[in-house]
């Protein structure tokens, strides 16, 4: 079967590579193993291995989950200019956004799994297999849209690569509607995740109408920040043709998104501090500490500083187009949003607790190790997908090159270094 | 602190139920859950029958003027439900207000509010948390995946996750040999890898003390043990309903002094009323 042959050759390609590629994959596998051992401990002893308690019942895992949903949603930052505006420089690399989405959603689902108290019952929340409390529970909605988004991207990417491999034109009648549908679906995965927090009147920190817009704005910064760096690595190592215009355009869009993100943060800060109801205590815990408990303060201000500096770097055309400041901005945005949409969102929602107690949450080594393993799985998925996709896109790895004696291994050498992201 | 009252050991035998049958089957192996899936077609075990009598709406009236802050309610709850460390169905909240010499102490007990419009059942992704016909909000441990969304949603902090902690880690001590009486002791001994470990747990108004008709054979542990007779427990639906422990008319208690419910503005409609000091 043709598709099996495509899969077989792709798998063979993914398992072969130069020293750098092998070292990178081995490094990731080692991290996965290190974290898997910690997860086995957690399975045996229960979530007592983590720092989570009833006062702060979600922590590192759910924070990372929330951040990564944003990364996954950010693929639309490439899909919209590429398919809606038909802007060619981005259309050529839009598939990388979809690959990132696949890896990010994989990590999201794994973070949900490791956070479960009874992972043996994960199938209860698998759409169509389990009995979801749909439509009442937002978590049930999240399971549907995340799995749907993953399936859609796998189908689109699989079809595109398969067609490029056999050098036939993809079926536009299938791909274009699916890609266009992925835009509202990407927005919906992040909106539903925001609503998951937003819909809880018990937690005033999250119970703000601008939470979903804030989620989207920060997602439109963090995902592209990763992509810009990946673009450059692929440009240098694999010779992937990406025009600088594409990178600059994405950076410009990120500047707008970051402006909106900071603006909405300011709107939230104003509303809380000016009205100064009891509910301001959560924001105080984040930014200035409450009753001497200040473990998040430095962390929160670091996020604001990173985001603000990155915004300025991306706003000024000269620094946006200079690759040193561009990359610095990307790292700052990544750090800023990671804090803001990760534990900076989850922890203050729980602190003080509904009974007014303050429990200062700091993740345990078990949580960090398991988290590292999940990230490594995601990086591994992305590495392997790029390893296969980039040569296919560049026409170096197709059914034809495989039959030619000079095809295969030799032409694949350059992109073996490409995943040092 | 009062000593925990004697509770009936072993707990009164529950009626044979589908729940017990399911629990027994799933406890045999980790694969139990999958076995249920394969045997039951495409979904998880169907929810247990809506137990309890629809004619009743069990609720509490807590008279803070009678409360002496002895916390016996907390101790008896621990003793009745044998909750592990970190899991408390009933907690006691105390706060000192004002500055010396004009100080007062605010203190009250907080069971689960058994909300008519509960946030926990609304957000539960699998429907493991459900409303019984008599208004009690219960958890089906067989369906709970331990995502703790309900803990985030509950405005009263009335839910606890079983993180897997024991008072005495050593096997073979008496604490580890007595099953919790909750849900008619149908989940058996608490053990590693089996429910309720890894599940979210909560106060059920000691519904295992109900008889087959859904009436209470004896009052819930906190009500029974309250030495100031501050906690009144009875049917809020019946205009003539009386406290099953102390005999006062529930509606009369509510009418005399004015009453309030916690966080009324959230619209959860709790079944627990407080009478002011």
XYZ file of C-alpha atoms in Angstrom:
698
model
C 0.000 0.000 0.000
C 1.270 3.409 -0.992
C 0.534 5.060 2.338
C 2.285 2.316 4.275
C 5.304 2.721 2.038
C 5.318 6.454 2.750
C 5.140 5.772 6.486
C 7.847 3.142 6.297
C 10.301 5.373 4.470
C 9.493 8.281 6.765
C 10.165 6.137 9.805
C 13.450 4.981 8.303
C 14.433 8.571 7.622
C 13.584 9.610 11.159
C 15.773 6.916 12.658
C 18.789 7.878 10.595
C 20.824 10.965 11.045
C 24.145 12.525 11.825
C 25.860 12.709 15.170
C 24.170 15.941 16.196
C 20.717 14.607 15.373
C 21.354 11.364 17.224
C 22.781 13.201 20.232
C 19.750 15.480 20.369
C 17.312 12.570 20.143
C 19.235 10.612 22.759
C 19.267 13.624 25.045
C 15.482 13.900 24.730
C 15.023 10.182 25.294
C 17.173 10.397 28.417
C 14.998 13.202 29.742
C 11.893 11.151 28.973
C 13.320 8.220 30.909
C 14.316 10.448 33.838
C 10.794 11.823 34.038
C 9.130 8.471 33.438
C 10.803 7.091 36.555
C 9.392 10.009 38.545
C 5.979 9.365 37.040
C 6.117 5.734 38.118
C 6.753 6.982 41.673
C 3.775 9.291 41.352
C 1.602 6.443 40.075
C 2.602 4.278 43.009
C 2.360 6.850 45.797
C -0.331 9.122 44.422
C -0.295 12.851 43.853
C 1.131 13.257 47.348
C 4.420 13.239 45.408
C 3.507 16.665 44.107
C 3.119 19.932 46.009
C -0.517 20.189 45.070
C -2.933 20.223 47.980
C -6.569 21.123 48.284
C -5.757 24.811 48.705
C -3.836 24.821 45.417
C -5.222 21.817 43.620
C -3.698 22.581 40.227
C -0.103 23.605 39.714
C 2.832 23.014 37.416
C 1.092 20.438 35.210
C -2.051 22.427 34.525
C -0.018 25.636 34.157
C 2.074 24.051 31.418
C -1.050 22.615 29.831
C -2.594 26.074 29.638
C 0.520 27.637 28.170
C 0.880 24.891 25.554
C -2.724 25.203 24.415
C -1.696 28.723 23.468
C 1.331 27.484 21.557
C -0.890 25.048 19.669
C -3.427 27.727 18.841
C -0.698 29.959 17.453
C -0.468 27.946 14.222
C -3.201 30.211 12.926
C -0.693 33.065 12.937
C 0.782 31.347 9.894
C -2.393 29.852 8.470
C -4.294 33.148 8.311
C -1.717 35.096 6.244
C -0.984 31.994 4.191
C -4.464 30.804 3.308
C -6.801 33.746 3.933
C -4.534 36.425 2.452
C -2.656 33.997 0.215
C 0.678 35.569 1.151
C 3.236 33.373 -0.518
C 6.321 33.793 1.706
C 4.365 32.445 4.674
C 2.378 29.859 2.741
C 5.640 28.042 2.004
C 6.304 27.479 5.690
C 2.774 27.307 7.081
C 3.093 23.566 7.544
C 5.700 24.147 10.266
C 3.027 25.894 12.296
C 0.846 22.829 11.951
C 3.699 20.544 13.019
C 4.191 22.727 16.075
C 0.464 22.496 16.779
C 0.596 18.690 16.662
C 3.503 18.579 19.117
C 1.934 21.167 21.419
C -1.434 19.409 21.586
C 0.371 16.141 22.271
C 2.075 17.783 25.230
C -1.241 19.283 26.375
C -2.933 15.892 26.439
C 0.039 14.362 28.266
C -0.022 17.121 30.885
C -3.717 16.441 31.466
C -2.937 12.746 31.795
C -0.135 13.179 34.336
C -2.317 15.550 36.361
C -5.084 12.969 36.736
C -5.479 11.245 40.062
C -6.752 8.159 38.281
C -4.957 7.988 34.936
C -6.236 4.426 34.516
C -9.593 6.036 33.788
C -8.404 8.477 31.148
C -10.746 6.801 28.686
C -13.686 8.309 30.564
C -12.815 11.599 28.877
C -11.961 10.247 25.436
C -14.626 11.617 23.091
C -17.141 8.988 21.911
C -15.519 6.289 24.047
C -16.150 7.629 27.521
C -19.201 9.300 28.960
C -18.422 12.984 28.838
C -20.533 15.393 30.846
C -21.219 17.274 27.654
C -22.244 20.084 27.222
C -22.259 21.097 30.889
C -18.584 20.658 31.726
C -16.056 22.906 30.023
C -13.436 20.218 30.534
C -15.541 17.927 28.358
C -15.579 20.670 25.709
C -11.825 20.983 26.019
C -11.344 17.252 25.460
C -13.456 17.480 22.314
C -11.785 20.509 20.768
C -8.226 19.488 21.656
C -8.650 16.015 20.219
C -10.462 17.488 17.228
C -7.692 20.002 16.604
C -5.051 17.299 16.883
C -6.905 15.009 14.476
C -7.448 17.807 11.977
C -3.798 18.819 11.947
C -2.635 15.226 11.644
C -4.934 14.713 8.661
C -3.880 17.935 6.928
C -0.164 17.477 7.537
C -0.299 13.779 6.689
C -2.094 14.434 3.431
C 0.200 17.286 2.400
C 3.363 15.324 3.108
C 2.018 12.178 1.496
C 1.169 14.074 -1.680
C 4.532 15.858 -1.749
C 6.276 12.546 -1.227
C 4.629 11.100 -4.321
C 4.865 14.460 -6.117
C 1.163 14.740 -6.776
C -0.913 17.809 -6.122
C -2.827 17.721 -2.851
C -6.579 17.626 -2.989
C -7.474 21.264 -2.557
C -11.119 20.379 -2.132
C -10.200 18.592 1.100
C -7.192 20.496 2.375
C -8.333 24.081 1.923
C -11.662 23.706 3.782
C -9.892 21.768 6.554
C -7.181 24.388 6.887
C -9.754 27.149 6.955
C -11.722 25.198 9.563
C -8.571 24.913 11.642
C -8.679 28.687 12.173
C -11.896 28.772 14.224
C -10.878 25.484 15.832
C -7.539 26.938 16.937
C -9.307 29.947 18.380
C -11.811 27.647 20.041
C -9.226 25.463 21.795
C -7.851 28.515 23.506
C -11.226 30.074 24.139
C -12.563 26.880 25.678
C -9.454 26.572 27.852
C -9.950 30.167 28.980
C -13.626 29.484 29.674
C -12.599 26.497 31.763
C -11.149 28.992 34.236
C -13.431 31.878 33.394
C -16.620 30.007 34.266
C -15.816 29.565 37.944
C -17.448 32.247 40.109
C -15.645 30.713 43.080
C -12.334 32.025 41.723
C -12.596 35.787 41.128
C -9.071 35.980 39.684
C -10.217 33.944 36.688
C -13.819 35.097 36.619
C -13.085 38.039 34.307
C -14.660 38.440 30.876
C -11.392 39.472 29.254
C -9.682 36.231 30.182
C -10.367 34.564 26.807
C -9.206 37.584 24.781
C -6.089 37.762 26.956
C -5.449 34.072 26.318
C -5.673 34.575 22.563
C -3.413 37.635 22.535
C -0.690 35.946 24.530
C -0.974 32.816 22.395
C -0.442 34.860 19.250
C 2.891 35.959 20.746
C 4.270 32.796 22.311
C 3.691 30.265 19.521
C 5.217 32.416 16.755
C 8.159 33.203 19.068
C 9.080 29.523 18.911
C 8.428 29.374 15.175
C 10.682 32.333 14.366
C 13.597 30.628 16.079
C 12.797 27.290 14.422
C 12.657 29.046 11.028
C 16.156 30.397 11.481
C 17.560 27.072 12.592
C 16.030 25.354 9.572
C 17.218 28.178 7.318
C 20.826 27.782 8.435
C 21.062 24.015 8.847
C 18.590 22.496 6.437
C 18.678 25.221 3.839
C 14.926 25.610 4.056
C 13.966 28.567 1.919
C 12.280 31.071 4.163
C 12.249 34.689 3.099
C 13.175 37.214 5.739
C 9.969 39.052 4.850
C 8.000 36.132 6.236
C 9.858 36.249 9.528
C 9.515 40.014 9.808
C 5.823 39.865 9.016
C 5.261 37.311 11.736
C 7.264 39.485 14.140
C 5.154 42.494 13.229
C 1.942 40.557 13.929
C 3.446 39.495 17.256
C 4.037 43.129 18.152
C 0.333 43.876 17.646
C -0.670 40.817 19.649
C 1.703 41.750 22.457
C 0.331 45.280 22.517
C -3.192 43.923 22.953
C -1.964 41.487 25.579
C -0.346 44.241 27.636
C -3.335 46.506 27.130
C -5.747 43.866 28.401
C -3.468 43.157 31.356
C -3.544 46.867 32.134
C -7.330 46.900 31.865
C -7.532 44.050 34.337
C -5.074 45.686 36.730
C -6.994 48.960 36.606
C -10.347 47.323 37.263
C -9.035 45.356 40.224
C -6.968 48.027 41.940
C -9.284 50.981 41.311
C -12.439 49.216 42.449
C -10.366 47.589 45.217
C -12.956 45.017 46.272
C -12.025 41.967 48.282
C -11.210 40.308 44.994
C -8.099 42.419 44.496
C -6.326 40.116 46.947
C -5.455 37.597 44.207
C -3.751 40.202 42.046
C -2.016 41.514 45.166
C -0.761 38.022 45.882
C 0.673 37.938 42.360
C 2.278 41.383 42.281
C 2.995 42.405 45.848
C 2.337 39.449 48.106
C -0.286 38.998 50.795
C 0.388 38.830 54.550
C 4.081 38.281 53.963
C 3.614 35.567 51.359
C 5.550 36.747 48.345
C 6.766 33.653 46.500
C 5.177 34.723 43.194
C 6.097 38.416 43.244
C 9.491 38.287 41.558
C 8.218 35.718 39.098
C 5.227 37.888 38.148
C 7.238 41.064 37.659
C 9.769 39.162 35.569
C 6.912 38.225 33.269
C 5.718 41.823 32.915
C 9.273 43.060 32.317
C 9.980 40.375 29.676
C 6.756 41.109 27.844
C 7.208 44.876 27.925
C 10.822 44.788 26.701
C 9.921 42.302 23.986
C 7.062 44.515 22.874
C 9.405 47.471 22.412
C 11.938 45.321 20.538
C 9.235 44.094 18.181
C 7.610 47.487 17.763
C 10.708 49.287 16.456
C 11.321 48.129 12.856
C 15.109 48.315 13.217
C 15.241 45.951 16.206
C 12.540 43.744 14.718
C 14.679 43.192 11.617
C 17.956 42.725 13.407
C 18.280 39.069 14.155
C 20.021 39.467 17.496
C 17.311 41.677 18.958
C 14.624 39.662 17.172
C 15.768 36.458 18.810
C 16.208 38.143 22.158
C 12.644 39.394 21.835
C 11.420 35.887 21.022
C 13.073 34.460 24.135
C 11.674 37.272 26.282
C 8.179 36.738 24.901
C 8.443 33.027 25.476
C 9.509 33.552 29.090
C 6.976 36.294 29.717
C 4.025 34.352 28.381
C 5.193 31.088 29.956
C 4.945 32.741 33.359
C 1.799 34.702 32.647
C -0.202 31.854 31.145
C 1.369 29.101 33.200
C 1.731 29.149 36.925
C 1.222 32.930 36.994
C -2.356 32.245 35.985
C -3.065 29.072 37.917
C -1.525 29.764 41.333
C -3.036 33.186 42.135
C -6.448 31.796 41.187
C -6.107 29.461 44.158
C -4.282 31.767 46.569
C -5.770 32.679 48.975
C -8.072 29.677 48.913
C -11.856 29.935 49.044
C -11.576 29.669 52.815
C -8.965 32.449 52.938
C -5.966 30.256 53.645
C -2.633 30.858 51.980
C -0.703 27.838 50.841
C 2.429 28.720 48.932
C 2.827 26.299 46.113
C 6.267 25.412 44.779
C 6.515 22.356 42.519
C 8.391 19.303 43.748
C 11.230 17.636 41.878
C 8.786 14.912 40.842
C 6.607 17.476 39.129
C 9.562 19.111 37.406
C 10.895 15.754 36.209
C 7.530 14.620 34.881
C 7.083 18.010 33.234
C 10.511 17.750 31.631
C 9.565 14.337 30.271
C 6.369 15.667 28.745
C 8.227 18.569 27.134
C 10.816 16.119 25.820
C 8.111 13.981 24.243
C 6.763 17.095 22.554
C 10.213 18.135 21.302
C 10.797 14.599 20.089
C 7.548 14.622 18.147
C 8.431 17.990 16.635
C 11.979 16.896 15.814
C 10.863 13.744 14.061
C 8.098 15.528 12.191
C 10.534 18.191 10.977
C 13.131 15.597 10.111
C 10.651 14.041 7.707
C 8.708 17.097 6.606
C 11.529 19.465 5.674
C 13.242 17.163 3.124
C 9.849 16.353 1.654
C 8.979 20.017 1.289
C 12.350 20.716 -0.308
C 11.885 17.854 -2.741
C 14.891 15.965 -1.404
C 12.927 13.108 0.020
C 10.325 11.754 -2.370
C 9.370 8.443 -3.865
C 11.583 9.327 -6.829
C 14.725 10.203 -4.897
C 14.454 6.897 -3.078
C 14.815 4.858 -6.248
C 17.735 6.912 -7.552
C 21.052 5.577 -6.334
C 22.243 9.037 -5.232
C 19.007 9.688 -3.340
C 18.348 8.864 0.295
C 21.126 9.272 2.815
C 23.547 11.610 1.122
C 21.151 14.403 0.314
C 19.715 14.315 3.814
C 22.857 15.246 5.651
C 22.281 19.000 6.090
C 19.012 18.950 8.003
C 20.328 16.520 10.521
C 21.436 19.398 12.663
C 18.253 21.271 12.334
C 16.484 20.494 15.557
C 18.736 22.117 18.052
C 15.891 24.373 19.047
C -11.636 18.935 72.124
C -14.208 16.290 72.583
C -13.232 12.740 71.948
C -14.669 11.217 68.811
C -17.861 9.427 69.493
C -18.114 5.721 69.089
C -19.269 4.877 65.667
C -20.757 1.539 64.745
C -17.946 -0.806 63.646
C -18.304 -2.454 61.339
C -20.735 -0.069 59.700
C -24.229 -1.328 59.183
C -24.311 -3.629 56.187
C -25.481 -1.834 53.085
C -28.100 -3.192 50.779
C -26.729 -5.127 47.833
C -26.298 -2.552 45.171
C -25.035 -2.212 41.688
C -22.415 0.166 43.042
C -21.037 -2.477 45.332
C -20.997 -4.992 42.549
C -19.102 -2.604 40.298
C -16.712 -1.642 43.059
C -15.894 -5.229 43.793
C -15.283 -6.006 40.190
C -13.080 -3.002 39.517
C -11.045 -3.589 42.624
C -9.818 -6.921 41.315
C -7.269 -5.370 39.015
C -6.083 -2.124 37.558
C -7.556 -3.395 34.337
C -10.896 -3.454 36.074
C -11.879 -0.170 34.573
C -11.138 -1.449 31.109
C -13.061 -4.593 31.857
C -16.104 -2.489 32.669
C -15.643 -0.736 29.349
C -15.491 -3.901 27.354
C -18.363 -5.520 29.196
C -20.518 -2.449 29.219
C -20.245 -1.640 25.537
C -18.735 1.692 24.625
C -19.071 3.756 27.758
C -18.042 3.703 31.387
C -20.301 2.196 33.988
C -23.685 3.858 33.962
C -24.321 6.150 36.908
C -25.675 4.497 40.002
C -29.387 4.831 40.448
C -30.422 8.192 41.869
C -30.691 7.041 45.407
C -32.551 8.884 48.108
C -36.120 9.941 48.376
C -37.264 12.753 46.106
C -39.748 13.709 48.789
C -36.896 14.927 50.976
C -34.400 17.753 50.763
C -31.908 17.182 53.499
C -30.351 20.289 54.971
C -28.773 21.842 58.025
C -29.512 24.782 60.233
C -26.411 25.703 62.225
C -27.125 27.889 65.230
C -23.918 29.821 65.881
C -25.265 31.081 69.211
C -25.217 27.514 70.473
C -21.803 26.638 69.048
C -19.061 26.443 71.669
C -16.301 25.881 69.097
C -15.358 22.481 70.537
C -14.789 21.079 67.021
C -16.295 17.741 67.966
C -18.084 17.879 64.605
C -14.721 17.684 62.846
C -13.452 14.868 65.042
C -16.607 12.789 64.700
C -16.595 13.282 60.946
C -13.021 12.015 60.763
C -13.969 9.069 62.910
C -17.121 8.220 60.978
C -15.697 8.565 57.484
C -12.104 7.555 58.348
C -10.670 10.212 56.137
C -6.896 10.190 55.623
C -4.623 13.178 56.346
C -5.451 16.161 54.194
C -8.962 14.932 53.539
C -11.564 16.663 55.679
C -15.261 16.605 54.929
C -16.046 18.982 57.715
C -13.744 21.790 58.728
C -13.964 24.376 61.453
C -13.191 27.981 60.593
C -12.118 30.447 63.253
C -11.038 34.036 63.031
C -10.323 36.673 65.626
C -11.649 40.093 64.724
C -11.046 43.547 66.201
C -8.237 44.757 68.459
C -7.841 44.232 72.174
C -9.861 44.743 74.311
C -12.670 44.883 71.771
C -12.206 41.507 70.181
C -14.572 38.802 69.133
C -14.138 35.398 67.702
C -15.942 34.273 64.580
C -16.176 30.522 64.462
C -18.283 28.136 62.483
C -18.359 24.627 61.170
C -18.450 24.062 57.439
C -19.890 20.837 56.094
C -20.601 20.442 52.386
C -23.387 22.848 51.484
C -25.074 20.237 49.232
C -25.946 23.055 46.828
C -29.087 22.765 44.730
C -27.132 24.371 41.899
C -23.725 22.971 42.671
C -20.651 24.186 40.834
C -18.924 20.833 41.321
C -21.492 18.710 39.507
C -21.661 21.314 36.751
C -17.955 21.171 35.951
C -17.306 17.445 36.471
C -16.169 16.169 33.051
C -17.435 12.629 33.564
C -20.533 13.233 35.634
C -18.936 11.411 38.572
C -20.320 14.073 40.908
C -24.077 13.871 40.848
C -27.170 15.067 42.657
C -29.266 12.531 44.455
C -33.010 12.921 44.542
C -32.842 14.026 48.181
C -30.487 16.876 47.324
C -27.282 15.273 48.541
C -24.339 15.707 46.198
C -22.364 12.474 45.975
C -19.301 11.231 44.081
C -19.210 8.027 42.075
C -15.621 6.979 42.718
C -15.758 4.566 39.794
C -16.228 7.436 37.371
C -14.024 10.057 39.002
C -10.783 10.560 37.058
C -9.218 12.784 39.721
C -8.906 15.920 37.591
C -9.803 18.143 40.593
C -11.784 20.593 38.465
C -14.529 20.385 41.089
C -12.106 21.536 43.779
C -11.334 24.590 41.685
C -15.055 25.194 41.185
C -16.347 24.739 44.745
C -16.759 28.148 46.421
C -16.826 26.611 49.880
C -13.628 24.568 49.851
C -15.828 21.590 50.610
C -13.987 19.090 48.468
C -10.821 17.183 49.195
C -8.605 15.177 46.957
C -7.268 11.895 48.287
C -3.571 12.398 47.580
C -2.661 9.007 48.952
C -1.410 9.978 52.386
C -1.846 7.749 55.436
C -1.703 8.586 59.123
C 0.419 5.504 59.673
C 2.350 4.381 56.634
C 2.964 0.949 58.094
C 0.692 -1.812 56.883
C -1.164 -3.833 59.462
C -2.047 -1.045 61.867
C -5.697 -0.778 62.923
C -6.197 2.463 61.061
C -5.482 0.742 57.792
C -7.774 -2.183 58.578
C -11.078 -0.402 58.966
C -12.872 0.659 55.810
C -14.534 4.036 55.671
C -18.268 3.707 56.251
C -19.043 6.225 53.525
C -21.257 4.920 50.729
C -22.066 1.951 52.932
C -18.413 0.880 53.058
C -18.906 -0.330 49.506
C -15.401 0.658 48.450
C -13.827 -1.553 51.060
C -10.453 -0.932 52.586
C -8.550 2.038 51.295
C -5.509 0.713 49.483
C -2.851 1.917 47.093
C -4.109 2.234 43.563
C -7.768 1.739 44.444
C -10.615 4.188 44.958
C -11.010 6.456 46.797
C -7.287 7.126 46.458
C -6.789 9.477 43.552
C -10.416 10.567 43.736
C -12.074 13.686 45.013
C -14.004 13.128 48.231
C -16.601 15.111 50.064
C -19.148 15.278 52.843
C -22.282 13.323 51.976
C -24.347 14.185 55.043
C -23.339 10.642 56.104
C -25.792 9.197 53.623
C -24.702 5.686 54.580
C -26.780 6.225 57.703
C -29.955 6.295 55.636
C -32.237 3.284 55.546
C -33.755 1.759 52.427
C -36.498 4.392 52.348
C -33.984 7.229 52.455
C -34.769 8.166 56.074
C -31.974 8.542 58.607
C -31.548 5.645 61.021
C -29.390 7.988 63.053
C -28.218 11.556 62.465
C -25.018 12.368 60.572
C -21.923 12.160 62.778
C -21.401 15.898 63.219
C -25.045 16.413 64.191
C -25.058 13.473 66.568
C -21.930 14.589 68.369
C -22.630 18.318 68.642
C -22.713 18.900 72.370
C -24.271 22.352 72.148
C -27.005 21.030 69.834
C -25.965 23.740 67.418
C -26.278 21.651 64.264
C -29.839 20.827 63.313
C -30.393 18.400 60.496
C -33.658 17.584 58.798
C -35.893 17.778 55.780
C -36.171 21.293 54.387
C -38.918 20.373 51.938
C -41.414 19.356 54.606
C -42.907 22.476 56.278
C -43.319 20.446 59.467
C -39.929 18.687 59.183
C -38.051 18.280 62.434
C -34.388 17.843 63.237
C -33.645 14.129 63.258
C -31.360 14.557 66.293
C -32.882 17.201 68.508
C -36.500 17.425 67.402
C -36.742 21.171 66.694
C -38.872 22.223 63.764
C -36.480 23.181 60.964
C -38.680 25.891 59.446
C -39.337 27.428 62.865
C -35.576 27.674 63.457
C -35.191 29.472 60.161
C -38.108 31.812 60.821
C -37.270 33.027 64.320
C -33.966 34.857 64.084
C -33.211 35.460 60.494
C -30.687 33.290 58.755
C -28.065 33.422 56.090
C -26.234 31.124 53.755
C -22.569 31.427 52.822
C -21.713 33.269 49.603
C -25.375 33.608 48.707
C -24.406 35.918 45.830
C -22.906 33.046 43.852
C -26.334 31.498 43.392
C -25.422 27.971 44.439
C -28.427 27.679 46.747
C -26.809 25.779 49.595
C -28.859 23.527 51.843
C -26.938 24.702 54.906
C -28.274 27.727 56.772
C -26.589 29.629 59.580
C -28.365 31.407 62.414
C -26.357 34.488 63.481
C -24.614 34.821 66.828
